[in-house]
Amino acid sequence: MQMLSPVDTQHNSPETSSSTQPFLLIENVSKVYPTPKGPYTVLQDVNLAIQEGEFICVIGHSGCGKSTLLNMVSGFNQPTNGSVLLHGKPITKPGPDRMVVFQNYSLLPWLTAFENIYLGVDSVYPNKSEAEKKTIVRDHLALVGLSEAAEKKPPQLSGGMKQRVAIARALATRPEVLILDEPFGALDAITKEELQEELLKIWNEHRCTVLMITHDIDEALFLADRLVMMTNGPAAKIGEIMNIHFPRPRDRERIMEDPDYYKLRNYALDFLYNRFAHDDE
Amino acid sequence: MTATVPSRSKATSSSASLQSFLNSPAANIVLPILGLLGFLTIWQILSSVGLIALPGPIQVLTDERSRYLILNPLYYNTDLDQGLLRHTFMSLGRVLKGYGAAAIIGIGLGILVGSNKVMDKALDPLFQFLRMVAPLAWVPIALAALQQNEPAALFVIFITSIWPILINTAVGVREIPQDYKNVARVLQISRVKYFFKVLLPSALPYIFTGLRIAIGLAWLAIIAAEIVMSGVPGIGFFIWDAYQQNYVTEIIVAVVYIGAVGLALDRLVAYIQRLIAPVQ
């Protein structure tokens, strides 16, 4: 563990976060993949305690195991050592309590926006009546401002609209944890800012716990309560965790006028491009 | 366009007008007719000059026997002596049965093999091997195994057309994007829902590719099978019978039927594909 004392960061031992049992606990997690050339360690000794309702962003260079880490929370893979606990129970497989929004939207192109969301709602609430399920779908399409596009299929939607549908699909089943893997990476700057604001607004209303991978420091500073900065792989770990204290509800212009914004931004930039610069960049 | 050299400007304008003609719907009708007429003319010349022993198109139209066949596609004297359309329908009926069975079993097995790595590894080499066996090679095996012409003919169609359906379906299932599988896992959708909402629509374009290749093969196979087996009424038998009696013009009329039906079958499957699995 680094013994540097940055602007406003904390060390990533679970004990410092809270005295009560944390909502989501990543404890001494390592992930090793066997390869023909011998074992390859992606992550090593990762510890992170997340409280219910927190908005966490994870940043790091490509290949640092961010996705591997999130995949262990979503349940797509399991840690080689250590444990990932939700409510104190180990996560063993994917489930609708931990919904994922993928970077490439992952909507089924042969279903309409409505049907894409309905598929999840129908699966998670088998006992609700059809009318109730349809209402849930319609409410969530309205939540992301896509009521008009309900009957459109993904190929007819823009990238931003597709990602809105994916977010609506994820939220429609009321997950405890929302996992976003670089959700806005493929979008243009304006759409990206719009969606960030919408996501934040929705999160303010629903307060599920959010884990989000990003490459964009400004995005993380605008959205997150804490920014987890990963060191480079192989054997990546959490370098530092930055607390982002801007009051909520956040206003992009207001926080950008805050002098701390640039302190935090420069600190994160320094971490990524000086202290843990990518060799080949 | 502002070209200064007159000859050059003329050249570009004539190539531009050719381009616009090629893009017009008229070109799709006029050019194929010209191509066909050219082919018929060369054929007629070759046969008139005596370079090939085949009768030319004009003889096919004027010869009494072939003329009767063309004008009376539905006449019926006996099972073995009937109009070409009747023969064609006999053959088509067999294709429908054999191909239908191949489609059902091929898609079913393809899904099984595509979604099961063990089955895939165990069976794929066998399928790749069997699909290389020509339809005619199956005829003696089918006759030996089934003893009768009709079931043997159906089997030959079945065994010829199943491989592209099976192999393409398996590829389609194997190639379901990981994203869709991940979504299904997160949402924990039921197996039945997964089958109908994810697997089938995702593999459908591949399945139709297989179905379209297979319908052509099935039609090729039935003609070959009927020629070899004889004794079962159908367009293949008709050709064999006409050949035995040296009615070459009749054979040519039958070949036109075969080509037209084959083309129609291919277009029919393509049409169904557009209806069911439009390109995304």
Coordinates of C-alpha atoms in Angstrom, one line a residue:
Chain A
M1 CA 0.0 0.0 0.0
Q2 CA 1.3 3.4 -1.0
M3 CA 2.2 5.7 1.9
L4 CA 1.6 8.9 0.0
S5 CA -0.7 11.5 1.4
P6 CA -2.6 13.1 -1.5
V7 CA -5.1 15.9 -1.5
D8 CA -7.9 14.0 -0.1
T9 CA -7.6 10.3 -0.6
Q10 CA -7.9 7.4 1.7
H11 CA -6.2 4.0 1.9
N12 CA -8.2 1.2 0.7
S13 CA -8.4 -1.0 3.7
P14 CA -12.0 -2.0 4.4
E15 CA -11.8 -1.1 8.0
T16 CA -11.4 2.6 7.4
S17 CA -14.7 2.8 5.5
S18 CA -17.2 1.9 8.1
S19 CA -17.5 0.1 11.3
T20 CA -20.7 -1.7 10.3
Q21 CA -20.7 -4.5 7.8
P22 CA -20.3 -3.0 4.4
F23 CA -22.9 -3.5 1.7
L24 CA -20.5 -4.7 -0.9
L25 CA -17.1 -6.0 0.2
I26 CA -14.2 -6.9 -2.1
E27 CA -11.7 -8.6 0.2
N28 CA -8.1 -9.6 -0.7
V29 CA -9.2 -10.4 -4.2
S30 CA -6.7 -11.8 -6.7
K31 CA -7.5 -13.1 -10.2
V32 CA -5.0 -15.4 -11.9
Y33 CA -5.6 -16.7 -15.4
P34 CA -3.7 -19.8 -16.5
T35 CA -1.9 -19.3 -19.8
P36 CA 0.3 -21.5 -21.9
K37 CA 3.3 -19.4 -20.6
G38 CA 2.2 -19.9 -17.0
P39 CA -0.2 -18.2 -14.6
Y40 CA -1.0 -14.5 -15.4
T41 CA -2.0 -12.4 -12.5
V42 CA -4.5 -9.7 -13.5
L43 CA -5.5 -8.4 -10.1
Q44 CA -3.7 -8.8 -6.8
D45 CA -4.9 -8.1 -3.3
V46 CA -7.7 -5.8 -4.1
N47 CA -9.7 -4.5 -1.1
L48 CA -12.7 -2.2 -1.4
A49 CA -15.6 -1.7 0.8
I50 CA -18.7 0.0 -0.7
Q51 CA -21.6 1.4 1.3
E52 CA -25.1 1.1 0.1
G53 CA -26.1 3.9 -2.3
E54 CA -22.5 5.0 -3.1
F55 CA -21.5 6.0 -6.6
I56 CA -18.1 4.6 -7.3
C57 CA -16.0 5.2 -10.4
V58 CA -13.1 3.0 -11.4
I59 CA -10.4 4.4 -13.6
G60 CA -7.1 3.0 -14.9
H61 CA -5.2 2.2 -18.0
S62 CA -6.5 -0.5 -20.3
G63 CA -5.3 -3.9 -19.1
C64 CA -5.4 -3.0 -15.5
G65 CA -8.2 -5.4 -14.7
K66 CA -11.0 -2.9 -14.1
S67 CA -13.4 -5.0 -16.1
T68 CA -12.2 -8.2 -14.4
L69 CA -12.9 -6.5 -11.1
L70 CA -16.4 -5.5 -12.1
N71 CA -17.1 -8.9 -13.6
M72 CA -16.5 -10.4 -10.2
V73 CA -19.2 -8.1 -8.8
S74 CA -21.6 -8.9 -11.6
G75 CA -20.7 -12.6 -11.2
F76 CA -19.4 -13.3 -14.6
N77 CA -16.2 -14.6 -13.1
Q78 CA -15.0 -15.5 -9.6
P79 CA -11.9 -14.4 -7.8
T80 CA -9.0 -16.9 -7.6
N81 CA -8.3 -15.8 -4.1
G82 CA -10.3 -13.7 -1.7
S83 CA -14.0 -13.0 -1.8
V84 CA -16.6 -10.6 -3.1
L85 CA -19.4 -10.3 -0.7
L86 CA -22.8 -8.6 -1.1
H87 CA -24.7 -8.4 2.2
G88 CA -22.0 -10.7 3.5
K89 CA -22.8 -13.4 1.0
P90 CA -20.3 -14.4 -1.7
I91 CA -21.3 -13.6 -5.3
T92 CA -21.3 -16.8 -7.3
K93 CA -23.2 -16.0 -10.5
P94 CA -24.8 -13.1 -12.4
G95 CA -28.2 -12.0 -11.3
P96 CA -30.7 -9.2 -11.8
D97 CA -29.9 -7.7 -8.4
R98 CA -26.6 -6.6 -10.0
M99 CA -27.6 -5.2 -13.4
V100 CA -24.9 -4.5 -16.0
V101 CA -24.9 -1.8 -18.6
F102 CA -22.4 -2.8 -21.3
Q103 CA -20.4 -0.4 -23.4
N104 CA -21.9 -1.7 -26.6
Y105 CA -25.4 -1.5 -25.3
S106 CA -26.1 -5.2 -25.8
L107 CA -29.7 -4.7 -26.8
L108 CA -31.3 -7.5 -28.8
P109 CA -31.6 -6.0 -32.3
W110 CA -34.7 -8.0 -33.2
L111 CA -36.7 -6.7 -30.3
T112 CA -38.1 -3.2 -29.9
A113 CA -36.9 -0.9 -27.2
F114 CA -40.1 -1.9 -25.2
E115 CA -39.6 -5.6 -25.7
N116 CA -35.9 -5.4 -24.8
I117 CA -36.8 -3.9 -21.4
Y118 CA -39.9 -6.2 -21.0
L119 CA -37.7 -9.3 -21.4
G120 CA -35.8 -8.4 -18.2
V121 CA -38.9 -7.2 -16.3
D122 CA -40.8 -10.4 -17.3
S123 CA -37.9 -12.6 -16.1
V124 CA -37.4 -10.8 -12.8
Y125 CA -41.1 -10.4 -11.9
P126 CA -42.7 -13.7 -13.1
N127 CA -45.6 -13.2 -10.6
K128 CA -46.6 -9.7 -11.7
S129 CA -49.5 -9.3 -14.1
E130 CA -48.8 -8.4 -17.7
A131 CA -50.4 -5.0 -17.1
E132 CA -48.1 -4.3 -14.2
K133 CA -45.0 -5.4 -16.1
K134 CA -46.0 -3.2 -19.1
T135 CA -46.4 -0.2 -16.8
I136 CA -42.9 -0.8 -15.3
V137 CA -41.5 -0.8 -18.8
R138 CA -43.3 2.3 -19.9
D139 CA -42.3 4.1 -16.7
H140 CA -38.7 3.4 -17.3
L141 CA -38.8 4.3 -21.0
A142 CA -40.3 7.6 -19.8
L143 CA -37.5 7.9 -17.1
V144 CA -34.9 8.0 -19.9
G145 CA -37.0 10.1 -22.1
L146 CA -37.7 7.5 -24.7
S147 CA -41.5 7.0 -24.6
E148 CA -41.7 8.0 -28.2
A149 CA -39.2 5.4 -29.3
A150 CA -40.8 2.4 -27.5
E151 CA -41.7 0.6 -30.7
K152 CA -38.4 1.2 -32.5
K153 CA -35.8 -1.4 -32.8
P154 CA -32.1 -0.8 -31.9
P155 CA -30.8 -0.4 -35.4
Q156 CA -33.2 2.6 -35.8
L157 CA -31.9 4.2 -32.6
S158 CA -28.8 6.5 -32.2
G159 CA -26.0 5.4 -29.9
G160 CA -27.2 7.7 -27.1
M161 CA -30.7 6.3 -27.4
K162 CA -29.5 2.8 -27.4
Q163 CA -27.6 3.4 -24.2
R164 CA -30.7 5.0 -22.7
V165 CA -32.6 1.9 -23.4
A166 CA -29.9 -0.2 -21.9
I167 CA -30.0 2.0 -18.7
A168 CA -33.7 1.8 -18.6
R169 CA -33.5 -2.0 -18.9
A170 CA -31.0 -2.2 -16.1
L171 CA -33.0 0.1 -13.8
A172 CA -36.4 -1.5 -14.6
T173 CA -35.6 -4.5 -12.4
R174 CA -34.7 -2.3 -9.4
P175 CA -31.1 -3.7 -9.0
E176 CA -29.3 -3.2 -5.7
V177 CA -26.1 -2.6 -7.7
L178 CA -25.8 -1.0 -11.1
I179 CA -22.6 -1.9 -12.9
L180 CA -21.7 0.3 -15.9
D181 CA -18.7 -0.8 -18.0
E182 CA -17.6 2.4 -19.8
P183 CA -21.2 3.1 -20.7
F184 CA -20.6 6.4 -22.5
G185 CA -17.2 5.6 -24.1
A186 CA -18.6 5.2 -27.6
L187 CA -20.7 8.4 -27.5
D188 CA -20.0 11.9 -28.8
A189 CA -19.1 14.5 -26.2
I190 CA -22.5 16.3 -26.1
T191 CA -24.6 13.1 -25.9
K192 CA -22.2 11.9 -23.2
E193 CA -22.7 14.9 -21.0
E194 CA -26.4 14.7 -21.5
L195 CA -26.4 11.0 -20.4
Q196 CA -24.2 11.7 -17.5
E197 CA -26.6 14.3 -16.2
E198 CA -29.6 12.0 -16.8
L199 CA -27.8 9.1 -15.0
L200 CA -27.1 11.4 -12.1
K201 CA -30.6 12.6 -11.9
I202 CA -32.0 9.0 -12.0
W203 CA -29.5 7.9 -9.4
N204 CA -30.5 10.8 -7.1
E205 CA -34.0 9.6 -7.3
H206 CA -33.4 5.9 -6.9
R207 CA -30.1 5.7 -5.0
C208 CA -28.9 2.3 -6.0
T209 CA -25.3 1.5 -5.6
V210 CA -23.3 2.3 -8.7
L211 CA -20.0 0.9 -9.9
M212 CA -18.8 2.4 -13.1
I213 CA -15.7 2.0 -15.2
T214 CA -14.6 5.1 -17.0
H215 CA -11.6 6.5 -18.9
D216 CA -12.8 10.0 -18.4
I217 CA -11.6 11.9 -15.2
D218 CA -14.1 14.7 -15.7
E219 CA -16.9 12.1 -15.9
A220 CA -15.7 10.5 -12.7
L221 CA -15.4 13.9 -10.9
F222 CA -18.9 14.9 -12.0
L223 CA -20.6 11.6 -11.0
A224 CA -18.7 9.7 -8.3
D225 CA -18.6 9.8 -4.5
R226 CA -15.3 8.0 -4.7
L227 CA -12.9 7.4 -7.6
V228 CA -10.9 4.2 -7.4
M229 CA -7.6 4.5 -9.3
M230 CA -6.0 1.3 -10.4
T231 CA -2.3 0.7 -10.9
N232 CA -1.1 -0.9 -14.1
G233 CA -1.3 -4.6 -14.7
P234 CA -0.2 -7.3 -14.5
A235 CA -1.0 -7.8 -10.9
A236 CA -2.9 -4.5 -10.8
K237 CA -4.3 -3.3 -7.5
I238 CA -6.1 -0.3 -6.2
G239 CA -3.5 2.5 -6.1
E240 CA -5.6 5.1 -4.3
I241 CA -9.1 6.1 -3.7
M242 CA -10.1 9.7 -4.1
N243 CA -13.0 11.1 -2.2
I244 CA -15.0 13.5 -4.3
H245 CA -16.8 15.8 -1.9
F246 CA -18.8 18.1 -4.2
P247 CA -22.3 18.5 -2.7
R248 CA -25.3 16.9 -4.4
P249 CA -27.3 17.5 -6.4
R250 CA -24.3 18.4 -8.6
D251 CA -24.3 21.1 -11.2
R252 CA -21.5 20.7 -13.8
E253 CA -20.8 24.4 -14.1
R254 CA -20.7 24.9 -10.3
I255 CA -18.3 22.1 -9.6
M256 CA -16.0 23.2 -12.4
E257 CA -15.8 26.6 -10.7
D258 CA -14.7 24.9 -7.5
P259 CA -10.9 25.3 -7.1
D260 CA -10.8 21.8 -5.6
Y261 CA -12.0 20.5 -9.0
Y262 CA -8.7 21.2 -10.6
K263 CA -6.7 20.0 -7.6
L264 CA -8.5 16.6 -7.8
R265 CA -8.3 16.5 -11.6
N266 CA -4.6 17.2 -11.6
Y267 CA -4.1 14.7 -8.9
A268 CA -5.8 12.0 -10.9
L269 CA -4.0 13.0 -14.1
D270 CA -0.7 12.9 -12.2
F271 CA -1.6 9.4 -11.0
L272 CA -2.5 8.1 -14.4
Y273 CA 0.1 9.8 -16.6
N274 CA 3.1 10.3 -14.4
R275 CA 3.1 7.9 -11.5
F276 CA 1.4 5.0 -13.4
A277 CA 2.0 6.0 -16.9
H278 CA 1.4 3.3 -19.4
D279 CA 4.7 2.1 -20.8
D280 CA 3.6 2.2 -24.4
E281 CA 2.0 5.6 -24.3
Chain B
M1 CA -19.0 19.0 -64.7
T2 CA -16.7 21.6 -66.3
A3 CA -14.3 19.7 -68.5
T4 CA -12.5 21.9 -71.0
V5 CA -11.4 19.3 -73.5
P6 CA -14.4 18.5 -75.6
S7 CA -13.5 14.9 -76.4
R8 CA -13.0 14.2 -72.7
S9 CA -16.3 15.8 -71.7
K10 CA -18.0 13.7 -74.4
A11 CA -16.4 10.6 -73.0
T12 CA -17.4 11.3 -69.4
S13 CA -21.0 12.2 -70.4
S14 CA -21.4 9.0 -72.3
S15 CA -20.0 6.9 -69.5
A16 CA -22.3 8.8 -67.1
S17 CA -25.3 8.0 -69.2
L18 CA -24.3 4.3 -69.3
Q19 CA -24.0 4.5 -65.5
S20 CA -27.4 5.9 -65.1
F21 CA -28.8 3.3 -67.5
L22 CA -27.2 0.5 -65.5
N23 CA -28.9 1.9 -62.4
S24 CA -32.3 2.1 -64.0
P25 CA -34.8 -0.7 -63.6
A26 CA -35.1 -1.1 -67.4
A27 CA -31.5 -2.3 -67.4
N28 CA -32.5 -5.2 -65.2
I29 CA -35.0 -6.4 -67.8
V30 CA -33.3 -5.4 -71.1
L31 CA -29.8 -6.7 -70.4
P32 CA -30.8 -10.2 -69.3
I33 CA -33.1 -10.5 -72.4
L34 CA -30.2 -9.5 -74.6
G35 CA -27.9 -12.0 -72.9
L36 CA -30.4 -14.8 -73.3
L37 CA -31.0 -13.9 -77.0
G38 CA -27.2 -13.8 -77.6
F39 CA -26.9 -17.3 -76.0
L40 CA -29.7 -18.7 -78.1
T41 CA -28.3 -17.2 -81.2
I42 CA -24.9 -18.7 -80.7
W43 CA -26.4 -22.1 -79.8
Q44 CA -28.6 -22.0 -83.0
I45 CA -25.6 -21.1 -85.1
L46 CA -23.4 -23.8 -83.6
S47 CA -26.1 -26.4 -84.2
S48 CA -27.0 -25.2 -87.7
V49 CA -23.3 -25.2 -88.7
G50 CA -23.0 -28.7 -87.3
L51 CA -20.4 -28.0 -84.6
I52 CA -22.6 -29.6 -82.0
A53 CA -24.9 -32.4 -82.6
L54 CA -27.6 -30.9 -80.4
P55 CA -30.8 -29.5 -82.0
G56 CA -30.9 -25.7 -81.9
P57 CA -33.6 -23.7 -80.1
I58 CA -35.6 -23.4 -83.3
Q59 CA -35.8 -27.2 -83.7
V60 CA -36.8 -27.5 -80.1
L61 CA -39.8 -25.2 -80.8
T62 CA -40.7 -26.7 -84.1
D63 CA -40.2 -30.5 -83.4
E64 CA -43.5 -32.2 -83.0
R65 CA -42.8 -34.0 -79.8
S66 CA -41.2 -31.2 -77.9
R67 CA -43.9 -28.8 -79.2
Y68 CA -46.6 -31.1 -77.8
L69 CA -44.8 -31.1 -74.5
I70 CA -44.5 -27.4 -74.3
L71 CA -48.1 -26.8 -75.2
N72 CA -49.5 -29.6 -73.0
P73 CA -47.8 -29.5 -69.7
L74 CA -50.6 -31.2 -67.9
Y75 CA -51.7 -34.1 -70.2
Y76 CA -52.0 -37.5 -68.6
N77 CA -51.9 -40.9 -70.3
T78 CA -50.2 -43.2 -67.7
D79 CA -48.0 -42.5 -64.7
L80 CA -45.0 -42.7 -66.8
D81 CA -46.4 -40.8 -69.8
Q82 CA -47.7 -37.5 -68.6
G83 CA -47.2 -33.7 -69.0
L84 CA -43.9 -32.1 -67.8
L85 CA -45.6 -30.0 -65.2
R86 CA -47.1 -33.2 -63.7
H87 CA -43.6 -34.8 -63.7
T88 CA -42.2 -31.7 -62.1
F89 CA -44.8 -31.7 -59.3
M90 CA -44.0 -35.4 -58.6
S91 CA -40.3 -34.4 -58.2
L92 CA -41.2 -31.3 -56.2
G93 CA -43.3 -33.4 -53.9
R94 CA -40.3 -35.6 -53.1
V95 CA -38.1 -32.5 -52.6
L96 CA -40.6 -31.1 -50.2
K97 CA -40.7 -34.3 -48.1
G98 CA -36.9 -34.9 -48.1
Y99 CA -36.0 -31.3 -47.7
G100 CA -38.6 -30.7 -45.0
A101 CA -37.3 -33.6 -43.0
A102 CA -33.7 -32.3 -43.5
A103 CA -34.7 -28.9 -42.4
I104 CA -36.4 -30.1 -39.2
I105 CA -33.7 -32.6 -38.2
G106 CA -30.8 -30.4 -39.5
I107 CA -31.9 -27.3 -37.5
G108 CA -32.5 -29.5 -34.4
L109 CA -29.2 -31.3 -34.6
G110 CA -27.4 -28.0 -35.5
I111 CA -28.7 -26.3 -32.4
L112 CA -27.7 -29.3 -30.3
V113 CA -24.2 -29.4 -31.8
G114 CA -23.8 -25.6 -31.8
S115 CA -24.6 -25.2 -28.1
N116 CA -22.7 -28.3 -26.9
K117 CA -18.9 -28.2 -27.2
V118 CA -18.5 -31.9 -26.6
M119 CA -21.0 -32.8 -29.3
D120 CA -19.4 -30.2 -31.6
K121 CA -15.9 -31.6 -31.2
A122 CA -17.1 -35.2 -31.5
L123 CA -19.4 -34.8 -34.5
D124 CA -18.1 -31.9 -36.6
P125 CA -15.4 -33.9 -38.5
L126 CA -18.0 -36.6 -39.3
F127 CA -20.4 -34.0 -40.7
Q128 CA -17.6 -32.3 -42.7
F129 CA -16.8 -35.7 -44.1
L130 CA -20.3 -36.8 -44.9
R131 CA -21.2 -33.6 -46.6
M132 CA -18.6 -34.2 -49.2
V133 CA -20.3 -37.4 -50.4
A134 CA -22.0 -36.7 -53.7
P135 CA -25.8 -37.3 -54.0
L136 CA -25.3 -40.0 -56.6
A137 CA -23.0 -42.0 -54.3
W138 CA -25.9 -42.2 -51.8
V139 CA -28.2 -43.8 -54.3
P140 CA -26.9 -47.3 -54.2
I141 CA -26.6 -47.1 -50.4
A142 CA -30.1 -45.8 -50.1
L143 CA -31.4 -48.6 -52.4
A144 CA -29.5 -51.2 -50.6
A145 CA -30.8 -50.0 -47.2
L146 CA -34.4 -49.2 -48.1
Q147 CA -35.0 -51.7 -50.9
Q148 CA -37.6 -49.4 -52.6
N149 CA -37.3 -46.6 -55.1
E150 CA -39.6 -44.0 -53.5
P151 CA -38.2 -44.0 -49.9
A152 CA -34.7 -44.3 -51.3
A153 CA -35.2 -41.2 -53.4
L154 CA -36.5 -39.3 -50.4
F155 CA -33.5 -40.4 -48.4
V156 CA -31.1 -39.2 -51.1
I157 CA -32.7 -35.7 -50.9
F158 CA -32.7 -35.8 -47.2
I159 CA -29.0 -36.8 -46.8
T160 CA -27.9 -34.4 -49.5
S161 CA -29.6 -31.3 -48.1
I162 CA -29.2 -31.9 -44.4
W163 CA -25.5 -31.0 -44.1
P164 CA -25.5 -27.3 -45.1
I165 CA -28.6 -26.8 -42.8
L166 CA -27.0 -28.6 -39.9
I167 CA -23.5 -27.0 -40.3
N168 CA -24.8 -23.5 -40.8
T169 CA -27.2 -23.8 -37.9
A170 CA -24.4 -25.0 -35.7
V171 CA -22.2 -22.1 -36.7
G172 CA -25.1 -19.7 -36.1
V173 CA -25.6 -21.0 -32.6
R174 CA -21.9 -21.0 -31.9
E175 CA -21.6 -17.4 -33.1
I176 CA -24.2 -16.0 -30.8
P177 CA -22.5 -12.8 -29.6
Q178 CA -21.2 -13.1 -26.0
D179 CA -23.0 -9.8 -25.2
Y180 CA -26.4 -11.4 -25.8
K181 CA -25.4 -14.4 -23.7
N182 CA -24.3 -12.1 -20.9
V183 CA -27.5 -10.2 -21.0
A184 CA -29.4 -13.5 -20.8
R185 CA -27.3 -14.5 -17.8
V186 CA -27.7 -11.2 -15.9
L187 CA -31.5 -11.2 -16.5
Q188 CA -31.6 -14.9 -15.8
I189 CA -34.1 -15.5 -18.5
S190 CA -35.6 -18.9 -18.7
R191 CA -34.3 -21.5 -21.1
V192 CA -37.4 -21.4 -23.2
K193 CA -37.2 -17.6 -23.4
Y194 CA -33.5 -17.8 -24.2
F195 CA -34.2 -20.2 -27.0
F196 CA -37.0 -18.1 -28.7
K197 CA -35.8 -14.6 -27.9
V198 CA -32.0 -14.9 -28.2
L199 CA -30.7 -18.2 -29.7
L200 CA -33.2 -18.6 -32.6
P201 CA -33.3 -14.9 -33.8
S202 CA -29.5 -14.7 -33.5
A203 CA -28.9 -17.9 -35.5
L204 CA -31.7 -17.3 -38.0
P205 CA -29.6 -15.6 -40.7
Y206 CA -27.2 -18.6 -40.6
I207 CA -30.0 -21.1 -40.6
F208 CA -31.5 -19.4 -43.7
T209 CA -28.1 -19.5 -45.4
G210 CA -28.1 -23.2 -44.9
L211 CA -31.7 -23.6 -46.0
R212 CA -31.0 -21.7 -49.2
I213 CA -27.9 -23.7 -50.1
A214 CA -29.8 -26.9 -49.2
I215 CA -32.8 -26.2 -51.4
G216 CA -30.6 -26.0 -54.5
L217 CA -28.8 -29.2 -53.5
A218 CA -32.1 -31.0 -52.9
W219 CA -33.3 -30.1 -56.3
L220 CA -30.1 -31.2 -57.9
A221 CA -30.2 -34.5 -55.9
I222 CA -33.8 -35.4 -56.9
I223 CA -33.1 -35.1 -60.6
A224 CA -29.9 -37.2 -60.2
A225 CA -31.7 -39.8 -58.0
E226 CA -34.7 -40.2 -60.4
I227 CA -32.4 -40.6 -63.4
V228 CA -30.5 -43.3 -61.7
M229 CA -33.4 -45.1 -60.1
S230 CA -35.9 -44.8 -63.0
G231 CA -39.3 -46.3 -62.6
V232 CA -40.5 -43.5 -60.3
P233 CA -42.4 -40.8 -62.3
G234 CA -40.7 -37.4 -62.1
I235 CA -38.7 -35.0 -64.2
G236 CA -35.5 -37.0 -63.7
F237 CA -37.2 -40.2 -64.9
F238 CA -38.6 -38.2 -67.9
I239 CA -35.2 -37.2 -69.0
W240 CA -33.8 -40.7 -68.7
D241 CA -36.8 -42.1 -70.6
A242 CA -36.4 -39.5 -73.4
Y243 CA -32.7 -40.2 -73.6
Q244 CA -33.4 -43.9 -74.0
Q245 CA -35.6 -43.1 -76.9
N246 CA -33.3 -40.5 -78.3
Y247 CA -35.8 -37.6 -78.0
V248 CA -33.1 -34.9 -77.5
T249 CA -35.5 -32.0 -78.0
E250 CA -37.7 -33.4 -75.2
I251 CA -34.7 -33.5 -72.9
I252 CA -33.9 -29.8 -73.6
V253 CA -37.5 -28.8 -72.7
A254 CA -37.2 -30.8 -69.5
V255 CA -33.9 -29.1 -68.7
V256 CA -35.5 -25.7 -69.1
Y257 CA -38.1 -26.8 -66.6
I258 CA -35.5 -28.0 -64.1
G259 CA -33.6 -24.7 -64.3
A260 CA -36.7 -22.6 -63.9
V261 CA -37.9 -24.7 -60.9
G262 CA -34.5 -24.6 -59.3
L263 CA -34.4 -20.8 -59.7
A264 CA -37.9 -20.4 -58.4
L265 CA -37.1 -22.6 -55.3
D266 CA -34.0 -20.5 -54.5
R267 CA -36.0 -17.3 -54.9
L268 CA -38.8 -18.6 -52.7
V269 CA -36.4 -19.4 -49.8
A270 CA -34.7 -16.0 -50.3
Y271 CA -38.2 -14.4 -50.1
I272 CA -39.1 -16.3 -47.0
Q273 CA -35.8 -15.3 -45.5
R274 CA -36.5 -11.6 -46.1
L275 CA -39.9 -12.1 -44.6
I276 CA -38.8 -13.9 -41.4
A277 CA -35.2 -12.8 -40.9
P278 CA -34.7 -9.4 -42.4
V279 CA -31.1 -8.2 -42.6
Q280 CA -30.5 -6.2 -39.4

